[in-house]
Short mmCIF file of C-alpha atoms in Angstrom, two decimals:
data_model
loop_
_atom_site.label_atom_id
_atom_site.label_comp_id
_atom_site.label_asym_id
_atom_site.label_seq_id
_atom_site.Cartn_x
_atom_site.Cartn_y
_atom_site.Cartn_z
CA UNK A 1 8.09 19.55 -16.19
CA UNK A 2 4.98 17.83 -17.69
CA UNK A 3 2.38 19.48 -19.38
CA UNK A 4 -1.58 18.76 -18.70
CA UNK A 5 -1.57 16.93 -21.41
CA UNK A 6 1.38 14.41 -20.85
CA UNK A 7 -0.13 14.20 -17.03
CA UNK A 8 -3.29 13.14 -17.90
CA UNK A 9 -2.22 10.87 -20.67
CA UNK A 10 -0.03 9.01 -18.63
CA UNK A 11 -2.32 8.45 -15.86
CA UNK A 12 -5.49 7.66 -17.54
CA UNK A 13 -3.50 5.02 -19.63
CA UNK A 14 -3.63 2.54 -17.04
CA UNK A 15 -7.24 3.57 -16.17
CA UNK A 16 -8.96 2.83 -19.37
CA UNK A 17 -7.39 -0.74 -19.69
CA UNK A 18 -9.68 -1.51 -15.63
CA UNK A 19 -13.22 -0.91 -17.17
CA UNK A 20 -15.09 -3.25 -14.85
CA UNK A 21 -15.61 -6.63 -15.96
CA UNK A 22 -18.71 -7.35 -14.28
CA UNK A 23 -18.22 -11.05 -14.55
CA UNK A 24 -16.77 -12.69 -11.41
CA UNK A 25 -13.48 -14.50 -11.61
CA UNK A 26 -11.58 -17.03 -9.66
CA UNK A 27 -11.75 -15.71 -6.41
CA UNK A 28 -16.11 -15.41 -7.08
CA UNK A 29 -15.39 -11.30 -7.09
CA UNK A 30 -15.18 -8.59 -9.10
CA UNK A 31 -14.13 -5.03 -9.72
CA UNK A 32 -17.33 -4.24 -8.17
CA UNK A 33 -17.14 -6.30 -5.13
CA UNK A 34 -17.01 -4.03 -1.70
CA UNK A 35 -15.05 -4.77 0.85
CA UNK A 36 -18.15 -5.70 3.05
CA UNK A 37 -18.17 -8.54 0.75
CA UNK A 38 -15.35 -9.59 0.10
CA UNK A 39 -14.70 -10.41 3.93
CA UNK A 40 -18.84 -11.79 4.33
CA UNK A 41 -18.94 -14.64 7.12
CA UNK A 42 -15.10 -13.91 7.86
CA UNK A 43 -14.42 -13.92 11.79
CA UNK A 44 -11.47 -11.91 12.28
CA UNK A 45 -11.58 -11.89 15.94
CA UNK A 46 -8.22 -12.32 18.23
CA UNK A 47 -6.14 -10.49 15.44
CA UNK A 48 -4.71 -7.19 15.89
CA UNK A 49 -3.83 -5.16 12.38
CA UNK A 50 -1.80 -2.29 11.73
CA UNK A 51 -3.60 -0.03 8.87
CA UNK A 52 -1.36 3.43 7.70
CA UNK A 53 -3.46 6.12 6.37
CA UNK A 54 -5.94 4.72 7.74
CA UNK A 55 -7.78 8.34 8.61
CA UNK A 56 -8.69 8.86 4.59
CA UNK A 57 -9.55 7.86 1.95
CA UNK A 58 -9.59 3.61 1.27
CA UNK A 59 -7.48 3.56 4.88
CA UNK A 60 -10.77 4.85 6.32
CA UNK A 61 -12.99 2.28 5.07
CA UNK A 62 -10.29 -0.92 4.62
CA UNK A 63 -9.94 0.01 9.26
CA UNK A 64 -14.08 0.30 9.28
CA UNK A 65 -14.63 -3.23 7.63
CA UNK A 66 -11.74 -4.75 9.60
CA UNK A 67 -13.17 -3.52 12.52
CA UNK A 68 -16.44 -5.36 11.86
CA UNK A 69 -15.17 -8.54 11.31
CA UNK A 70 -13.73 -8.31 14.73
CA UNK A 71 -10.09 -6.94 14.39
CA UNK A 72 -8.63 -5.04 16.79
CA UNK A 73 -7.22 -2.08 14.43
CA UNK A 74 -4.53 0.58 15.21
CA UNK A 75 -4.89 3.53 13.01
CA UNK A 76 -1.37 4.62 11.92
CA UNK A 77 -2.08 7.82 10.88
CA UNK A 78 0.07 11.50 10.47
CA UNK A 79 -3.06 13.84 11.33
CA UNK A 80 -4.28 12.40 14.77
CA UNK A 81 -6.99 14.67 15.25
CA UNK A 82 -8.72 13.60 11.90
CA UNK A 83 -7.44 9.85 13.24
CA UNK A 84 -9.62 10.37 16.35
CA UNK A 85 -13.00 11.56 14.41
CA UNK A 86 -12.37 8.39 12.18
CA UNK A 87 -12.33 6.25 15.11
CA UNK A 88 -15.62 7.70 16.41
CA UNK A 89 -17.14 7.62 13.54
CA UNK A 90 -16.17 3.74 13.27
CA UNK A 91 -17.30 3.32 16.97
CA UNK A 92 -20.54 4.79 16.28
CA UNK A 93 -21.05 2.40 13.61
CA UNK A 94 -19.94 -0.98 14.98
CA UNK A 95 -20.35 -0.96 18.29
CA UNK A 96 -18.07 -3.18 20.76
CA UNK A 97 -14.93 -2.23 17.82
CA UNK A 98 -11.70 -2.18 19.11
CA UNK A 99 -9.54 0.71 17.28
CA UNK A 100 -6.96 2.71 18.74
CA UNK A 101 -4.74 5.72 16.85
CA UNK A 102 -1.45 5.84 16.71
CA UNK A 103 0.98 8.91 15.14
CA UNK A 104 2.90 7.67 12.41
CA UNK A 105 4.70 9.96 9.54
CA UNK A 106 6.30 7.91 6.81
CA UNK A 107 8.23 10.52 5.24
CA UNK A 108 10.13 10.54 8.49
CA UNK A 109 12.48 7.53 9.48
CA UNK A 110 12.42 9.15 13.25
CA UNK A 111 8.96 8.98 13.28
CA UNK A 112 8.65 5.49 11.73
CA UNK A 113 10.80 4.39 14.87
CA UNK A 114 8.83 6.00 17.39
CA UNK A 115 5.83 4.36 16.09
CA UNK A 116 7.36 0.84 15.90
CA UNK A 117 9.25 1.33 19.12
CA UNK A 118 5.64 2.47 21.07
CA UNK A 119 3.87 -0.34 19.75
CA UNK A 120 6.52 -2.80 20.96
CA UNK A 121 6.33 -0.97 24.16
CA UNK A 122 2.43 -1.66 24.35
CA UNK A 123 3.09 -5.63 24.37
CA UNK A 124 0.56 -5.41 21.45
CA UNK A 125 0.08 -8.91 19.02
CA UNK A 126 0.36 -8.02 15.11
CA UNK A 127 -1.09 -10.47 12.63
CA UNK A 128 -1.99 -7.89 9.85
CA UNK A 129 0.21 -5.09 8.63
CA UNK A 130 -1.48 -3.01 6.03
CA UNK A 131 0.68 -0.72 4.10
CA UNK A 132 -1.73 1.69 2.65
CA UNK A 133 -0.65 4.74 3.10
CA UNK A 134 0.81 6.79 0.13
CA UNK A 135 1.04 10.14 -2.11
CA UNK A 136 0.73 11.00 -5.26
CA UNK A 137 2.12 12.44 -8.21
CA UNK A 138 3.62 15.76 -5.58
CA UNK A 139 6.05 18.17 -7.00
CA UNK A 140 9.77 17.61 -6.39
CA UNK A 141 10.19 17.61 -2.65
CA UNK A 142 12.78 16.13 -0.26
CA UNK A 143 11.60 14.47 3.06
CA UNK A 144 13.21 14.91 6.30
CA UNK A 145 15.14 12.66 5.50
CA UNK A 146 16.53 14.32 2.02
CA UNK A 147 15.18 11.85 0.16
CA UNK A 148 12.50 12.29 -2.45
CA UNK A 149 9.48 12.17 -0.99
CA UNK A 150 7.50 9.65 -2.82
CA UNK A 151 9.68 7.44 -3.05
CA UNK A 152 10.70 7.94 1.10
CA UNK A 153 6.73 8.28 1.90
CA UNK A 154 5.51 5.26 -0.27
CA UNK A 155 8.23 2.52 -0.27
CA UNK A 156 11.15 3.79 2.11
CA UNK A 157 8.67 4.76 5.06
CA UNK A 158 6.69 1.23 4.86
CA UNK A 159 10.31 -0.51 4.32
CA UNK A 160 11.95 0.69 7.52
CA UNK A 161 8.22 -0.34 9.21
CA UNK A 162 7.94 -3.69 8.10
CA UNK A 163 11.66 -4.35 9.55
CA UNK A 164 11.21 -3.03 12.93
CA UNK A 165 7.74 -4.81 13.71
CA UNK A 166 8.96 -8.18 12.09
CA UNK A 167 9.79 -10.15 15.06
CA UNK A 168 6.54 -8.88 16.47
CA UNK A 169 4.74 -10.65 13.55
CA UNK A 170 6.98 -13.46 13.79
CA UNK A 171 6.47 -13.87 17.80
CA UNK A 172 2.61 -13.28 16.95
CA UNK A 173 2.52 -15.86 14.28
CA UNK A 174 4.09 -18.92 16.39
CA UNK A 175 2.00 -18.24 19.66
CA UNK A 176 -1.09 -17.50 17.83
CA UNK A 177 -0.50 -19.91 15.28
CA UNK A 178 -2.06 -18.23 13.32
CA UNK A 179 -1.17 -16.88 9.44
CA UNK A 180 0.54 -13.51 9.26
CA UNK A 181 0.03 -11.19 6.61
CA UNK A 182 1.37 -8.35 5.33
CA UNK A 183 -0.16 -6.36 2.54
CA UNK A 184 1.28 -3.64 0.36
CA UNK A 185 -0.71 -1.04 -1.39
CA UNK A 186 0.86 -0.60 -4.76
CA UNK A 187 -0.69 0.64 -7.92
CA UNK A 188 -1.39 -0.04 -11.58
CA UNK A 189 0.96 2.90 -12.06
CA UNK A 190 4.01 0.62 -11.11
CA UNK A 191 3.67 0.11 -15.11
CA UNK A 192 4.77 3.39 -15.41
CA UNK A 193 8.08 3.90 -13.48
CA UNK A 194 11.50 5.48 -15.31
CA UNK A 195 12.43 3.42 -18.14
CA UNK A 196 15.24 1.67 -16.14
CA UNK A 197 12.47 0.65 -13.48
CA UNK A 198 14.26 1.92 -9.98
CA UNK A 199 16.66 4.80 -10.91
CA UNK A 200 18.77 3.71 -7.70
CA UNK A 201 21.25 6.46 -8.83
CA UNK A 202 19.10 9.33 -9.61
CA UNK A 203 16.30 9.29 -6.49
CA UNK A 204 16.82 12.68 -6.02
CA UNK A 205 17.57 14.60 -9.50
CA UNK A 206 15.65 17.11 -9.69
CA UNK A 207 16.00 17.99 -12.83
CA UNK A 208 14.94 14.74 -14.96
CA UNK A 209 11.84 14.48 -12.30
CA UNK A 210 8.76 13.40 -13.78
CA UNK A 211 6.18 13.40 -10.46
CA UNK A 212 4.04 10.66 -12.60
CA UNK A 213 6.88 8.10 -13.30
CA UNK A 214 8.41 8.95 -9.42
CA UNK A 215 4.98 7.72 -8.01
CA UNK A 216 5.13 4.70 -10.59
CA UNK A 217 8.54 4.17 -9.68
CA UNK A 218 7.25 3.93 -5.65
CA UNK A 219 4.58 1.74 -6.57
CA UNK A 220 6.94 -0.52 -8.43
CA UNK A 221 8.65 -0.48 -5.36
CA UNK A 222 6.38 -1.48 -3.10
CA UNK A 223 5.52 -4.68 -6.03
CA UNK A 224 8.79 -5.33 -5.48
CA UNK A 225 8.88 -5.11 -1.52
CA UNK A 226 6.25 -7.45 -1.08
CA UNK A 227 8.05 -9.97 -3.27
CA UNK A 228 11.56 -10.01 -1.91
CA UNK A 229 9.89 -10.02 1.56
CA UNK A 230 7.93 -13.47 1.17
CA UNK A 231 10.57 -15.28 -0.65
CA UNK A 232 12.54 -14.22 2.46
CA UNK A 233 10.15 -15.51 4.98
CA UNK A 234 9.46 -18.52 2.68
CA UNK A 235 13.86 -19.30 2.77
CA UNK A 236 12.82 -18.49 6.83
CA UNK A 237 10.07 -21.12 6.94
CA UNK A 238 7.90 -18.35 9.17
CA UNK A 239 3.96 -18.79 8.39
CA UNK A 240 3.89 -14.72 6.96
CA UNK A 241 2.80 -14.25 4.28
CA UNK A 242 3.88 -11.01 1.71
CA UNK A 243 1.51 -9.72 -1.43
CA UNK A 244 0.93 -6.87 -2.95
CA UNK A 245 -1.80 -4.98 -4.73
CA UNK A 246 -4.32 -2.45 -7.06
CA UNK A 247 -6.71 -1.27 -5.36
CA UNK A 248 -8.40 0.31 -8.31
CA UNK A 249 -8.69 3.71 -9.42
CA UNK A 250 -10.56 5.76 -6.94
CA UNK A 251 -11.71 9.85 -6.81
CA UNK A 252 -9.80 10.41 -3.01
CA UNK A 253 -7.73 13.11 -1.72
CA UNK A 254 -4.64 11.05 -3.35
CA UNK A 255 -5.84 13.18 -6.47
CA UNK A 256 -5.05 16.67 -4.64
CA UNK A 257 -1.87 17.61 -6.74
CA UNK A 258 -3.81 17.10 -10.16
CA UNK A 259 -4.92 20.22 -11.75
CA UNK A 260 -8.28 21.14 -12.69
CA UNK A 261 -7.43 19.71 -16.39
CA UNK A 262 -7.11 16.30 -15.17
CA UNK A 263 -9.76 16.39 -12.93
CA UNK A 264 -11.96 17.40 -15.83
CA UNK A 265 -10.66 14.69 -17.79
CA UNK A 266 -11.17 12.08 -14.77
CA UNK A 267 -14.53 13.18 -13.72
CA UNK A 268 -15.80 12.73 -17.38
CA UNK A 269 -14.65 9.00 -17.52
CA UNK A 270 -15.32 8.32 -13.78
CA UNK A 271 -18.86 6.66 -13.63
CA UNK A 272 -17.51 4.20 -16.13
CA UNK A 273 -13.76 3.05 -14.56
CA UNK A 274 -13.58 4.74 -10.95
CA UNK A 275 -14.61 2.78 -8.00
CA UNK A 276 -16.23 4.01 -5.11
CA UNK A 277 -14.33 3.79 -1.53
CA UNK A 278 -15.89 0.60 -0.75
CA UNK A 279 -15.16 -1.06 -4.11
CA UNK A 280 -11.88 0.95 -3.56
CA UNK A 281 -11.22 -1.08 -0.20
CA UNK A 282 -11.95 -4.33 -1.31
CA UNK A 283 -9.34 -6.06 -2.57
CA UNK A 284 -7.08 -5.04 0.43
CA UNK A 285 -9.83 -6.60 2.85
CA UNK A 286 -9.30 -9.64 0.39
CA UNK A 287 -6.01 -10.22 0.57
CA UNK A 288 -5.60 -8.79 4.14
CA UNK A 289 -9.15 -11.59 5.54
CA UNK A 290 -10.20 -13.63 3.13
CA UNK A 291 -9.51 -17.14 3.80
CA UNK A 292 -8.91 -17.71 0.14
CA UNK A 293 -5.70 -16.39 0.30
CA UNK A 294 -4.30 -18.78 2.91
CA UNK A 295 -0.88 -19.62 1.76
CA UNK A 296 -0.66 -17.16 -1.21
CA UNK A 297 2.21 -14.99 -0.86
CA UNK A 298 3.98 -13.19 -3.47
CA UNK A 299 1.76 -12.23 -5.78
CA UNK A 300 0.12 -9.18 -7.16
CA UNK A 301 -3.97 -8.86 -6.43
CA UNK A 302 -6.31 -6.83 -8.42
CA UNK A 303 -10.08 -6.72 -8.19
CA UNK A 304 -9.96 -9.34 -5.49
CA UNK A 305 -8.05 -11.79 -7.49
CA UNK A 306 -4.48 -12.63 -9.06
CA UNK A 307 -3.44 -10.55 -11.60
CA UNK A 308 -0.50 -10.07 -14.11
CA UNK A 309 2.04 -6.85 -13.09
CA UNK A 310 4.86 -5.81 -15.21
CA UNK A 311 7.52 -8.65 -15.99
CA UNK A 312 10.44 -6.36 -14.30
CA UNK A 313 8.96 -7.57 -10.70
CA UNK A 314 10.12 -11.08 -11.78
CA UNK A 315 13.40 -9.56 -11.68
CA UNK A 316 14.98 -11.31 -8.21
CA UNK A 317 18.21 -9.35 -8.51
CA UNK A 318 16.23 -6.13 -9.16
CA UNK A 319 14.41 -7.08 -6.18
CA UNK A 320 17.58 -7.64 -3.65
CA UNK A 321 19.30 -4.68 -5.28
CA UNK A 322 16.13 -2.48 -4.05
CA UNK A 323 16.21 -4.11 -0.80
CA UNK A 324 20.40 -3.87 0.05
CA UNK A 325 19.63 0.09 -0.95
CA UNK A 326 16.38 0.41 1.41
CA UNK A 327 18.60 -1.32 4.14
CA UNK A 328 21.66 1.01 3.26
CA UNK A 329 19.46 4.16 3.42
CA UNK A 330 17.40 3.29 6.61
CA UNK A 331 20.77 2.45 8.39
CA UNK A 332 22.70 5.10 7.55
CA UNK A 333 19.55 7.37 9.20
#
């Protein structure tokens, strides 16, 4: 196991190389930008989105601000009771919204079904799926599944997702004619996975797990989701498109399994590299609305823009090696 010390080390590593820049880039944002802005003047009627974890948390605020633009949002959440006060809260606030909750529990490949098999049933559209949902840094568990948790909660769960509702966004895509997009919520802690990246043999040792480099080793994951996916539906010729991002480093409820040590140490170095929830939101609203982004697909987002992840993503075999396992494990469920 990994002392305080290690812990904190390892995770404030990537934090202290994000102190804002508050000088706009490419896309005209920054690491300050909120999602409100981000999507400004963007009309986002007529699209329907799918947003997990969307009842904390950046989920909260990334269904709130698609809701305002005019998207009809379906909360996939695993608490629906704190799903239901979120959606009356978002009501409240934007009047005329259209959001509707849904039960979804990614650490369960029954429950992934159910939810994809529900939706279908509901004749629903899907233009946006937003794969935001996640944990962090959680002692060694196994899910339902047997599979360790982060890694079947964080990439497996949103996997098995995106492959049951892809016809729907390919259907939705050619009658709407309209661009597709799905968006992956990775980290800047995909930097710090096991050495060998994806330890395809070793998912559940128990004994060499390190809860920081299994939540890096998810996020890589999802990196490398996102890219495999939209060279796929580029070879397909389907108007989808597939990116992945940071969303920065933000104080939620992601933080639970940290001890008071690391808290300490995070709350001491917050006002000058943590975002707030809206800042926190942003860049998924970007990549999710912005029109900026038309086209883009396999690349990695941070602060609203294009930004450099780890070289082992450019690994295409790494990629389709990830992807035949995902496959391999979903099916055999």
């Amino acid at each position: 196991m990994q002392s305080s010390n290690q812990i904190s080390t390892e995770i404030l590593r990537p934090l202290k190389k994000k102190i804002p820049n508050k000088s706009q880039r490419a896309s005209g944002f920054s690491s300050r930008s909120t999602a409100e802005e981000v999507t400004h003047g963007v009309d986002g009627t007529g699209l329907t989105a799918i947003v997990t974890g969307a009842s904390s948390g950046i989920g909260v605020e990334t269904a709130r601000v698609l809701a305002l633009r005019g998207v009809h949002v379906v909360m996939a959440v695993r608490n629906t009771g704190a799903g239901a006060k979120v959606k009356e809260d978002i009501v409240k606030q934007v009047p005329g919204a259209k959001v509707d909750v849904m039960e979804l529990e990614l650490s369960s490949m029954e429950s992934v079904r159910k939810f994809a098999s529900e939706y279908k049933s509901a004749g629903l559209p899907l233009n946006l799926l937003i794969n935001n949902a996640g944990i962090m840094a959680c002692p060694f568990m196994l899910s339902k599944d047997n599979i360790e948790l982060q890694f079947a909660t964080n990439h497996l769960g949103h996997f098995l997702l995106t492959k049951l509702l892809l016809d729907t966004m390919k259907n939705t895509s050619r009658e709407s004619k309209r661009e597709g997009r799905i968006v992956n919520v990775s980290s800047e802690a995909h930097r710090y996975s096991y050495p060998e990246g994806v330890r395809f043999d070793k998912i559940n040792d128990e004994s060499s797990y390190s809860s920081i480099r299994a939540y890096g080793q998810s996020k890589l994951c999802n990196v490398l989701h996102a890219n495999e996916l939209a060279k796929q539906l580029k070879e397909d010729g389907v108007n989808i498109t597939a990116n992945s991002l940071h969303p920065g480093a933000i104080m939620t409820n992601l933080w639970g399994y940290f001890n008071s040590y690391l808290a300490g140490a995070v709350g001491a170095v917050a006002k000058y590299m943590v975002k707030s929830v809206p800042q926190g939101a942003a860049t998924t609203c970007y990549v999710a609305l912005n029109p900026q982004v038309a086209g883009v697909t396999g690349e990695y987002f941070s602060d609203s823009n294009i930004a450099k992840p780890i070289e082992l993503v450019k690994d295409t075999e790494l990629a389709k090696k990830l992807w035949d396992f995902s496959t391999k494990l979903t099916d055999s469920q």
